[in-house]
mmCIF file of C-alpha atoms in Angstrom:
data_model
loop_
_atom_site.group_PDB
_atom_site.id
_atom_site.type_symbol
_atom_site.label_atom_id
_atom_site.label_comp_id
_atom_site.label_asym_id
_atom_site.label_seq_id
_atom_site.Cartn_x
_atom_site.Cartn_y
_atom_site.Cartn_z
ATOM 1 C CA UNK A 1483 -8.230 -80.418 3.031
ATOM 2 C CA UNK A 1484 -8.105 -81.403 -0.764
ATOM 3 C CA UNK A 1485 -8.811 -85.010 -1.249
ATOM 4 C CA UNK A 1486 -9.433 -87.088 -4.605
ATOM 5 C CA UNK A 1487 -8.729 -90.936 -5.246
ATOM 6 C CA UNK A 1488 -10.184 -92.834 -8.468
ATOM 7 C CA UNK A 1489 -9.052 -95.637 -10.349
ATOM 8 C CA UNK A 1490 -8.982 -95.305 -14.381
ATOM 9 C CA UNK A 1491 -10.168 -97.808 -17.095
ATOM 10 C CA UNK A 1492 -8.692 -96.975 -20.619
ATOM 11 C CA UNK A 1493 -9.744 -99.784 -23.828
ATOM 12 C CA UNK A 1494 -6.915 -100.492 -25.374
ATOM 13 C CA UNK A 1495 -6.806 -98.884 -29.232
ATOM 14 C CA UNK A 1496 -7.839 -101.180 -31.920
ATOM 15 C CA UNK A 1497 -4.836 -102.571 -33.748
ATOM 16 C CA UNK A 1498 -4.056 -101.020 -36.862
ATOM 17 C CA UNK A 1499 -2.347 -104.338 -37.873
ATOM 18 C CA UNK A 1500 -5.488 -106.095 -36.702
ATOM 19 C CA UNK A 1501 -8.206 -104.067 -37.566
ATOM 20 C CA UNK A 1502 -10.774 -106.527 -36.390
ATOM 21 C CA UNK A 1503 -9.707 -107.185 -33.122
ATOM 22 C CA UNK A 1504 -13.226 -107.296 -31.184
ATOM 23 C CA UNK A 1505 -13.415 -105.159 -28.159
ATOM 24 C CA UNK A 1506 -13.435 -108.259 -26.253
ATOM 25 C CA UNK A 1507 -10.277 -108.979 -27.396
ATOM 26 C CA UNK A 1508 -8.686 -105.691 -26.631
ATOM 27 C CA UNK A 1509 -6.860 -105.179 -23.811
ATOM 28 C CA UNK A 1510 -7.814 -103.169 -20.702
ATOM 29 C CA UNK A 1511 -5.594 -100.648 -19.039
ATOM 30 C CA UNK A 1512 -6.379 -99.732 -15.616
ATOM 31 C CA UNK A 1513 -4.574 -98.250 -12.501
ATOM 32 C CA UNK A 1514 -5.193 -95.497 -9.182
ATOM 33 C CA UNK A 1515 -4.209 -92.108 -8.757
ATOM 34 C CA UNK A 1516 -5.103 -89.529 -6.389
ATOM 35 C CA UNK A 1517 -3.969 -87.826 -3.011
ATOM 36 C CA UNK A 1518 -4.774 -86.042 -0.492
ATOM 37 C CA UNK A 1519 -2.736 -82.491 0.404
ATOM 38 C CA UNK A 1520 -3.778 -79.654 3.337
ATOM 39 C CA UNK A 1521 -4.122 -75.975 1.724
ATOM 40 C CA UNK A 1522 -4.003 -74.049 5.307
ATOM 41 C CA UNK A 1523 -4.230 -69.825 5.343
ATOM 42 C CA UNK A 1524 -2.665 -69.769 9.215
ATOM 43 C CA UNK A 1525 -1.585 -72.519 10.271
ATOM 44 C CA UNK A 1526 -0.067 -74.390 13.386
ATOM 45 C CA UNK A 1527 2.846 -76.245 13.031
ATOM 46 C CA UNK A 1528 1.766 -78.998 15.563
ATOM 47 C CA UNK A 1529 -1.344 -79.683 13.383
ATOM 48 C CA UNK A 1530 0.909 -80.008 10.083
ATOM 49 C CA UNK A 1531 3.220 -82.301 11.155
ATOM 50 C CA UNK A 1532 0.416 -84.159 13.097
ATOM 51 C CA UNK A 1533 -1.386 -84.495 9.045
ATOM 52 C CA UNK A 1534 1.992 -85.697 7.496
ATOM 53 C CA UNK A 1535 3.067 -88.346 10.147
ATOM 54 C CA UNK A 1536 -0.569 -89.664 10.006
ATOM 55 C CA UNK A 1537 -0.062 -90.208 6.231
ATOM 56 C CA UNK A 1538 2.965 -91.125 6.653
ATOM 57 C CA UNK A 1539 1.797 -94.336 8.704
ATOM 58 C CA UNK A 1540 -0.895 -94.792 6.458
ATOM 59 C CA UNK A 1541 1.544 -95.418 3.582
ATOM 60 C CA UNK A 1542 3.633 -97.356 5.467
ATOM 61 C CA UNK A 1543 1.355 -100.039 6.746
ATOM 62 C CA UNK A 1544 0.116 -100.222 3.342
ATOM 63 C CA UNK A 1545 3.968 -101.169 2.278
ATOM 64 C CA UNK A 1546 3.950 -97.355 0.047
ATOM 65 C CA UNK A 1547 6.717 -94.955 -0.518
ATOM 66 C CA UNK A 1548 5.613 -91.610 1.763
ATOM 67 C CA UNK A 1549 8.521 -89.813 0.531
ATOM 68 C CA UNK A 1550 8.189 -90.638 -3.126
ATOM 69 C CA UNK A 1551 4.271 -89.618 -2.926
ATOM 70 C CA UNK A 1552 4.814 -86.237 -1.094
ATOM 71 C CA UNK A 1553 8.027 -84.972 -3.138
ATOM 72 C CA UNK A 1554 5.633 -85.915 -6.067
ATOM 73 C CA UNK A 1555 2.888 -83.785 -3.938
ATOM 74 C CA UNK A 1556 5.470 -80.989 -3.516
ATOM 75 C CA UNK A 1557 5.907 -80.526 -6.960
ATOM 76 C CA UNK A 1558 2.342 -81.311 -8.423
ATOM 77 C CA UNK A 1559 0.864 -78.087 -6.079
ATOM 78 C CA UNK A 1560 3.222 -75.928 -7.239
ATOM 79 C CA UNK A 1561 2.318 -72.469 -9.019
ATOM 80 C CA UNK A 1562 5.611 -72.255 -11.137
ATOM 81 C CA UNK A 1563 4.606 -68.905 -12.098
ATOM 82 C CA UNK A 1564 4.418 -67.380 -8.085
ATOM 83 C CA UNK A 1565 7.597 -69.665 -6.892
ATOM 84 C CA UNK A 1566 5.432 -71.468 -4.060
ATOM 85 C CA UNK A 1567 3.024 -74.446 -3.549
ATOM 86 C CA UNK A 1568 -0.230 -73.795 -3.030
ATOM 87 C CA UNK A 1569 -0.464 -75.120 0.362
ATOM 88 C CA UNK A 1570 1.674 -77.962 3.074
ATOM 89 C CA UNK A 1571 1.618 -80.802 0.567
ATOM 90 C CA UNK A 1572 0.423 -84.390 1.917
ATOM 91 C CA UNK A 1573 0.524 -87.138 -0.370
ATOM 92 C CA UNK A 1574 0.192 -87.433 -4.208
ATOM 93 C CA UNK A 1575 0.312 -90.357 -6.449
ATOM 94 C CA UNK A 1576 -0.518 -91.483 -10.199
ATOM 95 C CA UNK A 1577 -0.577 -95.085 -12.370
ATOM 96 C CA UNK A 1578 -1.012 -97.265 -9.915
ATOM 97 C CA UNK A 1579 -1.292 -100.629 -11.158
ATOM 98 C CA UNK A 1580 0.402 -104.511 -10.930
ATOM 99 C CA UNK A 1581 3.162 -103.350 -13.068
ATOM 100 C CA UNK A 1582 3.976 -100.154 -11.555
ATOM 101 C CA UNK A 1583 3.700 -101.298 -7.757
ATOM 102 C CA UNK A 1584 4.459 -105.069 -8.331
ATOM 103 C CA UNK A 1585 1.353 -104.761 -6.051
ATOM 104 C CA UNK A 1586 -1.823 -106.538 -6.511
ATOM 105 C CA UNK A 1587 -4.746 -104.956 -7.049
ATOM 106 C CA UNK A 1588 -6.325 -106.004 -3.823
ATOM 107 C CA UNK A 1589 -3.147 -104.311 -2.084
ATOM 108 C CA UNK A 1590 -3.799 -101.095 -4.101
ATOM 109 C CA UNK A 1591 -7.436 -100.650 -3.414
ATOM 110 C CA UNK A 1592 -6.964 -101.471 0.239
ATOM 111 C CA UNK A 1593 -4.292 -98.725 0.407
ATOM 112 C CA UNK A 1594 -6.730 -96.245 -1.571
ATOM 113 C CA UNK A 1595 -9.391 -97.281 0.968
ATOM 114 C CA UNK A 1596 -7.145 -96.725 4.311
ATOM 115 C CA UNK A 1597 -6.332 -93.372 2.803
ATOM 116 C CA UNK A 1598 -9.566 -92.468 2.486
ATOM 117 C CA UNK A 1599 -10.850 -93.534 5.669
ATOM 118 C CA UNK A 1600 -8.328 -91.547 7.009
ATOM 119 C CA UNK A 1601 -10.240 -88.424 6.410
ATOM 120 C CA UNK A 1602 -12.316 -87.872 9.511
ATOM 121 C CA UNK A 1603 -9.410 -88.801 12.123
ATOM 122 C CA UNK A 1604 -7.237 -86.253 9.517
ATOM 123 C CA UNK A 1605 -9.632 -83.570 8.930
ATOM 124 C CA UNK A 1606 -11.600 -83.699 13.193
ATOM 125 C CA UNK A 1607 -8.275 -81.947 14.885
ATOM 126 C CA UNK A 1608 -8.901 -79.185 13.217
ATOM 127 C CA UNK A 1609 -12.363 -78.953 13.369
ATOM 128 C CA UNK A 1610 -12.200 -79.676 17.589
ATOM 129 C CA UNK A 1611 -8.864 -76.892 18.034
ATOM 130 C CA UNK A 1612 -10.320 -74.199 15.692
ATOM 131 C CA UNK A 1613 -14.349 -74.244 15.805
ATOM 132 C CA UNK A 1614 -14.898 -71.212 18.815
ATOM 133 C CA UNK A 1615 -11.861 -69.255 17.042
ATOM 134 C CA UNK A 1616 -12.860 -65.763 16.220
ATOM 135 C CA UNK A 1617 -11.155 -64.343 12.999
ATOM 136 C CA UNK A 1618 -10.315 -60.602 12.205
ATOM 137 C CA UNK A 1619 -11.166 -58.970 9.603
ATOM 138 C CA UNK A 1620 -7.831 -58.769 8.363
ATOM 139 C CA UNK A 1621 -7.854 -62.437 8.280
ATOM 140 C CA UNK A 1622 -10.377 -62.912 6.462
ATOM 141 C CA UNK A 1623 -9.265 -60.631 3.892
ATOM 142 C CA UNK A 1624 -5.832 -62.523 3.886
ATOM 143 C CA UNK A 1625 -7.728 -65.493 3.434
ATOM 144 C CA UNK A 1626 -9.530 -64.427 0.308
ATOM 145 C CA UNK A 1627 -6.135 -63.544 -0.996
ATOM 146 C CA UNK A 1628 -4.876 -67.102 -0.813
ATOM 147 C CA UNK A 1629 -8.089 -68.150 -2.046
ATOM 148 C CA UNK A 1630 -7.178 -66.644 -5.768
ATOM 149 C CA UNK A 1631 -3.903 -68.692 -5.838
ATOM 150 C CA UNK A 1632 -6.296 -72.094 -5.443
ATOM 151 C CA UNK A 1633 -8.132 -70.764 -8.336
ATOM 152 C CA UNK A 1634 -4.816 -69.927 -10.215
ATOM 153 C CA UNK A 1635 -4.094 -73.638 -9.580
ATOM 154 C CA UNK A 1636 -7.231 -74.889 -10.992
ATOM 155 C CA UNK A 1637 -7.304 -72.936 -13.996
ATOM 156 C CA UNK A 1638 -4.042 -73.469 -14.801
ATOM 157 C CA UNK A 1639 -2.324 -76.627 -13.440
ATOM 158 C CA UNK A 1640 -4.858 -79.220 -12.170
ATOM 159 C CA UNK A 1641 -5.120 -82.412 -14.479
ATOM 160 C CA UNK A 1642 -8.382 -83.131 -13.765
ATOM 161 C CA UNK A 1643 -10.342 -79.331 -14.514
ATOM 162 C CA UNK A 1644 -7.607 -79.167 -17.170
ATOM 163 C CA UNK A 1645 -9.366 -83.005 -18.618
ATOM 164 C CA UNK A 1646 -12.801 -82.067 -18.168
ATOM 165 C CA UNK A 1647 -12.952 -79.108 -19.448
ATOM 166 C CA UNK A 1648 -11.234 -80.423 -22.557
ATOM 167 C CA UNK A 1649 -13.712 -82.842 -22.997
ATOM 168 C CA UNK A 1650 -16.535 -80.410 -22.506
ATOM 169 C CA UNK A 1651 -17.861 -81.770 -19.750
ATOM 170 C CA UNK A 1652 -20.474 -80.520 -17.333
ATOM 171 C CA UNK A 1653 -18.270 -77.121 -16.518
ATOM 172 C CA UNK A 1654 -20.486 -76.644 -13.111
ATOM 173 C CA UNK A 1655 -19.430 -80.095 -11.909
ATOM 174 C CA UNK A 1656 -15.838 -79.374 -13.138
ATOM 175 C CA UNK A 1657 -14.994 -76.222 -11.361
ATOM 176 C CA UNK A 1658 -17.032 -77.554 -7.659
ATOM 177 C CA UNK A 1659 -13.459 -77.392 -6.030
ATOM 178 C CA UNK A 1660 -13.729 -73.248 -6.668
ATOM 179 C CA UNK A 1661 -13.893 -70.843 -4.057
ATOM 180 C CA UNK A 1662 -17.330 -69.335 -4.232
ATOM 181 C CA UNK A 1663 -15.199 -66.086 -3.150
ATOM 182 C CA UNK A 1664 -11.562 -64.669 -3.928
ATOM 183 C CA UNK A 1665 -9.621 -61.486 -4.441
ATOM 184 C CA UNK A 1666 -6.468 -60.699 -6.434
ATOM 185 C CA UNK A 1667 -4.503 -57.674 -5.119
ATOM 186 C CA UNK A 1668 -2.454 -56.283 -7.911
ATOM 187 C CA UNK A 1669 1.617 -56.947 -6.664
ATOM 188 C CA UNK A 1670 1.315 -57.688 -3.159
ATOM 189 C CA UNK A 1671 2.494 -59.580 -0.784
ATOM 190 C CA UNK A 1672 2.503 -59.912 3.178
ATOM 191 C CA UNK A 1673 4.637 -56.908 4.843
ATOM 192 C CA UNK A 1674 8.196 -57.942 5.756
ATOM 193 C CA UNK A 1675 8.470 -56.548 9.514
ATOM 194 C CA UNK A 1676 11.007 -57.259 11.989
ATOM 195 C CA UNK A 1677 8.750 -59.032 14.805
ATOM 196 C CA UNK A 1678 7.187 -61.536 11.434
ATOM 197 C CA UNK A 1679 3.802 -61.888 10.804
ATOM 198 C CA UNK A 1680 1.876 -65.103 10.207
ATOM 199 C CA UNK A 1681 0.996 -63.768 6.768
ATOM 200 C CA UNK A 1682 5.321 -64.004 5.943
ATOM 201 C CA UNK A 1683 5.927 -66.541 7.502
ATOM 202 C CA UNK A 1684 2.865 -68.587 5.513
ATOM 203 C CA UNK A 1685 5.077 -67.986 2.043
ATOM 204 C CA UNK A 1686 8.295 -67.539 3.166
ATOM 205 C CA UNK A 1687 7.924 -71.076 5.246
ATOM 206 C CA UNK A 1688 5.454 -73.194 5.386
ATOM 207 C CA UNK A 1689 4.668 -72.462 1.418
ATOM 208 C CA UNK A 1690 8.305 -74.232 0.507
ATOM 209 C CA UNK A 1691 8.439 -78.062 0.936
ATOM 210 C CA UNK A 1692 10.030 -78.740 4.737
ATOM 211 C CA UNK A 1693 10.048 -82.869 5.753
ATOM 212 C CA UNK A 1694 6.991 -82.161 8.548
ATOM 213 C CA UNK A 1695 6.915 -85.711 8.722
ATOM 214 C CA UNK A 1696 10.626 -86.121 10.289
ATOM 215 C CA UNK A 1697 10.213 -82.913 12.828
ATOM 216 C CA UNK A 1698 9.652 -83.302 16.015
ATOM 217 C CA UNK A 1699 6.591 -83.481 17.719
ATOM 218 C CA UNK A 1700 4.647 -80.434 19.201
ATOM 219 C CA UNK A 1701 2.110 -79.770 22.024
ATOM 220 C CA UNK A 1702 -0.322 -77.793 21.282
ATOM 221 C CA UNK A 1703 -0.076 -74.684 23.452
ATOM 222 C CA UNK A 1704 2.782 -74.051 21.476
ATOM 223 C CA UNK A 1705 5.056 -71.201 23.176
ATOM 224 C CA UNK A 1706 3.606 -68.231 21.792
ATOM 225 C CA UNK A 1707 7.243 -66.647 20.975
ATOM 226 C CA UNK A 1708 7.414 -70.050 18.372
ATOM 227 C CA UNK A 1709 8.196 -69.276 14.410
ATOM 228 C CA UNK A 1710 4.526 -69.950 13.635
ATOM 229 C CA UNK A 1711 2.958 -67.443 16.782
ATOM 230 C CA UNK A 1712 2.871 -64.231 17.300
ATOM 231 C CA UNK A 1713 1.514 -61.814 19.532
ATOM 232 C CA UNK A 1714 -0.647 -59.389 17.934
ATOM 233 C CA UNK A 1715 -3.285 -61.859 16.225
ATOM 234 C CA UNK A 1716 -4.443 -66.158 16.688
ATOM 235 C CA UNK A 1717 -1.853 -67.104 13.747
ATOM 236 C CA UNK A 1718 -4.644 -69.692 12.526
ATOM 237 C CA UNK A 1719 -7.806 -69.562 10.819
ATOM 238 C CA UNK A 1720 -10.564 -72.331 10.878
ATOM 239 C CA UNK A 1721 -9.398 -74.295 7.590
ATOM 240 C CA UNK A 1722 -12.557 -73.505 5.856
ATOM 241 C CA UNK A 1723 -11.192 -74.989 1.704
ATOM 242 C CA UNK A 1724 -14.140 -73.527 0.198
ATOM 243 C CA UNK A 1725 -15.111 -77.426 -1.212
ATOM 244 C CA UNK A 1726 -14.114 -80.538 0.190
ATOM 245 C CA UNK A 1727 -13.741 -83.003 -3.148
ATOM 246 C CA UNK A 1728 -13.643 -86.470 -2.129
ATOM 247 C CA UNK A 1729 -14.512 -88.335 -5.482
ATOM 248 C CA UNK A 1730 -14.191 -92.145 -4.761
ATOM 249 C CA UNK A 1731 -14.246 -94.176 -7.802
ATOM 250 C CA UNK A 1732 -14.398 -98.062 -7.086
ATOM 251 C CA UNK A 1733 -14.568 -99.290 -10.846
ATOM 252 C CA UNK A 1734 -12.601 -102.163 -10.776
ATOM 253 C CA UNK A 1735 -11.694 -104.184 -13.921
ATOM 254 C CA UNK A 1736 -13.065 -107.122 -13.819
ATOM 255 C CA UNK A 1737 -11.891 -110.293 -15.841
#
């Protein structure tokens, strides 16, 4: 699980009709952005939609748009240059403010907070249904494949490694989010057999934006003939996202 939330302060530029406008008298823009999206190498469906109709009621409560913030989601975590997102989307959002939300800005941070305090009951199912699960070493090679398309993200499409680094900032802190391993396999991609494989079905499925939030609920000893199970291997993989960013800015502006 990817999360980040912080809240922006920009000083307004001075005037050039009013050169001498004193910072004091420059205006202060300010507003939220952030999300929080679920980058799984085998997944169970039960445990997806569980994540999205969890944020869904988060947003909701807070009186937020769920669908507006994971179709934006959808398309912000998407490699253009592989055709698929880089993992089951969740919720992403940008310029939050009074103007924006015709919300105040007591109503944005409390939805920022619920969203981030959110985490633990988000991130513990996993944690609980996956901790004694032994993978293969095929698996773990798999996994170190997906790993290089959160790097290709990173590097190519993330706003804020994309803003650090062009402000030569402290690259180290910048690029925490990186695998500390990954491997690029020149051209390949999972086998197509006829049985499936969980390795498919991960691109061909649950890498292409589906509403999890409107499906149906699942128990979890899902029928092992399901789309996401198959015989021959556990189709999941303790979700073990190399680094768990959860930057939490509270830097309100203050008149």
């Amino acid at each position: 699980i990817n999360a980040e939330y912080g809240v922006i302060i920009s000083q307004e530029a001075p005037d050039e009709a009013n050169p001498g406008k004193t910072k004091s008298e420059q205006k202060k823009f300010w507003w939220f952005g952030g999300g929080i999206d679920l980058t799984p190498v085998y997944p169970k469906k039960h445990q997806v939609i569980a994540f999205h109709k969890h944020m869904k009621k988060v947003c909701e409560r807070n009186h937020q748009n769920y669908l507006d913030y994971k179709d934006a989601c959808d398309k912000y975590f998407f490699l253009k240059h592989r055709g698929e997102m880089r993992g089951v989307g969740g919720i992403f959002f940008d310029h939050l403010n009074t103007t924006s939300t015709q919300k105040t800005k007591r109503q944005l941070l409390d939805f920022i907070i619920d969203v981030g305090m959110s985490f633990n009951d988000l991130y513990r199912p996993f944690l609980v249904d996956n901790k004694a699960l032994v993978a293969s070493h095929d698996m773990r090679e798999f996994q170190l494949f997906r790993r290089s398309r959160y790097v290709e993200f990173n590097l190519l499409y993330d706003r804020g490694t994309l803003f650090g680094l062009q402000s030569q900032g402290r690259v180290e802190s910048i690029l925490m989010s990186m695998p500390a391993t990954a491997k690029w396999r020149y051209n390949w991609s999972p086998p197509a057999v006829p049985e499936g494989n969980p390795e498919q079905e991960l691109v061909t499925y649950y890498l292409q934006p589906q509403n999890w939030a409107d499906m149906p609920d699942i128990i979890q000893s899902e029928n092992p003939t399901s789309s996401n199970q198959v015989s021959r291997t556990p189709s999941f993989l303790p979700f073990a996202v190399p680094a768990i960013i959860f930057g939490f800015l509270l830097l309100l502006d203050r008149k």
